């Protein structure tokens, strides 16, 4: 894999579009609906890239809410994978663009670019929740 060729596959407009879509408070108490919508968006984008996607249920003791980590897998399942990870939740009083929509956007664009390779490497793209 030629890194320069791969870097030319990256589309800054896609990163910008993801940040605009994810920007805003995504907090489990203040805006649980927006946190869930972010997980749905991430899952849909990973699926659109052709990744094998699964959700990992996350529960917090003493809390009735249900949360998810979203993982997309690229490349052979039987090979060890590199892992690109980010978090998609925010603190209660932040617009969340820098913390951490930019990282989610970069991860989604990396997934798209790598998925276009004829023989993509084994990579797991993980968007975790409740980091904050």
Coordinates of C-alpha atoms in Angstrom, one line a residue:
X1 CA 0.0 0.0 0.0
X2 CA 1.4 3.3 -1.1
X3 CA 0.7 5.9 1.6
X4 CA 0.8 8.9 -0.8
X5 CA -1.9 7.2 -3.0
X6 CA -4.0 6.5 0.1
X7 CA -3.7 10.1 1.3
X8 CA -4.9 11.3 -2.0
X9 CA -8.0 9.3 -1.5
X10 CA -8.9 11.4 1.6
X11 CA -11.6 14.0 0.8
X12 CA -11.5 17.0 3.2
X13 CA -15.1 17.8 2.3
X14 CA -16.2 14.4 3.7
X15 CA -14.5 15.2 7.0
X16 CA -16.1 18.6 7.1
X17 CA -19.5 17.1 6.4
X18 CA -19.1 14.6 9.2
X19 CA -18.1 17.3 11.7
X20 CA -21.1 19.4 10.7
X21 CA -23.4 16.4 11.1
X22 CA -22.0 15.5 14.5
X23 CA -21.5 19.0 15.9
X24 CA -23.5 19.7 19.1
X25 CA -23.9 18.4 22.6
X26 CA -24.0 14.6 22.7
X27 CA -24.3 13.9 26.4
X28 CA -25.9 10.9 28.1
X29 CA -27.9 13.0 30.6
X30 CA -28.4 16.3 28.8
X31 CA -29.1 15.0 25.3
X32 CA -29.3 11.2 25.2
X33 CA -31.3 11.4 22.0
X34 CA -28.5 13.2 20.2
X35 CA -26.0 10.7 21.6
X36 CA -28.1 7.9 20.2
X37 CA -28.5 9.7 16.9
X38 CA -24.7 10.0 16.7
X39 CA -24.3 6.2 17.2
X40 CA -26.9 5.7 14.4
X41 CA -25.0 8.1 12.1
X42 CA -21.7 6.4 12.7
X43 CA -23.1 3.0 12.1
X44 CA -24.7 4.1 8.9
X45 CA -21.6 5.7 7.6
X46 CA -19.5 2.6 8.4
X47 CA -22.0 0.4 6.7
X48 CA -22.0 2.6 3.6
X49 CA -18.2 2.1 3.4
X50 CA -18.8 -1.7 3.3
X51 CA -17.5 -2.4 6.8
X52 CA -18.8 -5.2 8.9
X53 CA -20.5 -3.2 11.7
X54 CA -21.6 -4.3 15.1
X55 CA -22.7 -2.5 18.3
X56 CA -21.4 -3.2 21.8
X57 CA -24.0 -2.5 24.4
X58 CA -22.8 -0.3 27.3
X59 CA -24.7 -0.1 30.5
X60 CA -23.9 1.9 33.6
X61 CA -24.7 0.5 37.0
X62 CA -27.6 2.4 38.6
X63 CA -28.6 4.0 35.2
X64 CA -31.5 2.9 33.1
X65 CA -30.1 4.3 29.8
X66 CA -28.6 2.1 27.2
X67 CA -25.5 3.2 25.2
X68 CA -23.4 1.7 22.4
X69 CA -19.9 1.5 21.2
X70 CA -19.9 1.1 17.4
X71 CA -17.3 -1.0 15.7
X72 CA -16.7 -1.3 12.0
X73 CA -14.2 -4.0 10.7
X74 CA -12.3 -4.0 7.5
X75 CA -10.2 -6.7 6.0
X76 CA -9.9 -10.4 6.9
X77 CA -11.6 -11.4 10.1
X78 CA -9.0 -14.0 10.9
X79 CA -6.1 -11.5 11.0
X80 CA -5.1 -9.3 13.9
X81 CA -6.3 -5.8 13.2
X82 CA -5.0 -2.3 13.8
X83 CA -7.4 -0.2 15.8
X84 CA -8.5 3.4 15.2
X85 CA -10.6 4.6 18.1
X86 CA -12.4 7.7 19.1
X87 CA -15.3 8.8 21.3
X88 CA -18.5 10.4 20.2
X89 CA -19.9 11.7 23.4
X90 CA -19.3 15.2 24.7
X91 CA -19.4 17.1 28.1
X92 CA -22.7 18.7 28.8
X93 CA -21.7 22.3 27.9
X94 CA -19.7 21.9 24.7
X95 CA -20.5 22.1 21.0
X96 CA -18.4 18.9 20.6
X97 CA -16.8 19.8 17.3
X98 CA -13.3 19.5 18.6
X99 CA -14.2 17.1 21.4
X100 CA -14.6 14.8 19.6
X101 CA -16.4 15.1 16.3
X102 CA -13.2 15.8 14.4
X103 CA -11.7 12.5 15.5
X104 CA -14.9 10.6 14.5
X105 CA -14.9 12.4 11.2
X106 CA -11.3 11.5 10.5
X107 CA -11.9 7.9 11.5
X108 CA -14.9 7.7 9.1
X109 CA -12.9 9.1 6.3
X110 CA -10.0 6.8 6.9
X111 CA -12.5 3.9 6.8
X112 CA -13.9 5.1 3.5
X113 CA -10.4 5.5 2.0
X114 CA -9.1 2.2 3.2
X115 CA -12.2 0.4 2.1
X116 CA -11.6 1.4 -1.5
X117 CA -8.3 -0.5 -1.6
X118 CA -8.3 -3.7 -3.6
X119 CA -7.0 -5.7 -0.6
X120 CA -7.7 -3.6 2.5
X121 CA -5.7 -4.3 5.6
X122 CA -7.4 -5.6 8.8
X123 CA -8.5 -2.5 10.7
X124 CA -11.1 -2.1 13.4
X125 CA -12.7 1.4 13.6
X126 CA -14.2 1.9 17.0
X127 CA -16.4 4.8 18.1
X128 CA -16.8 4.6 21.9
X129 CA -19.3 6.3 24.1
X130 CA -19.2 7.6 27.7
X131 CA -15.6 8.7 27.5
X132 CA -16.5 11.9 29.3

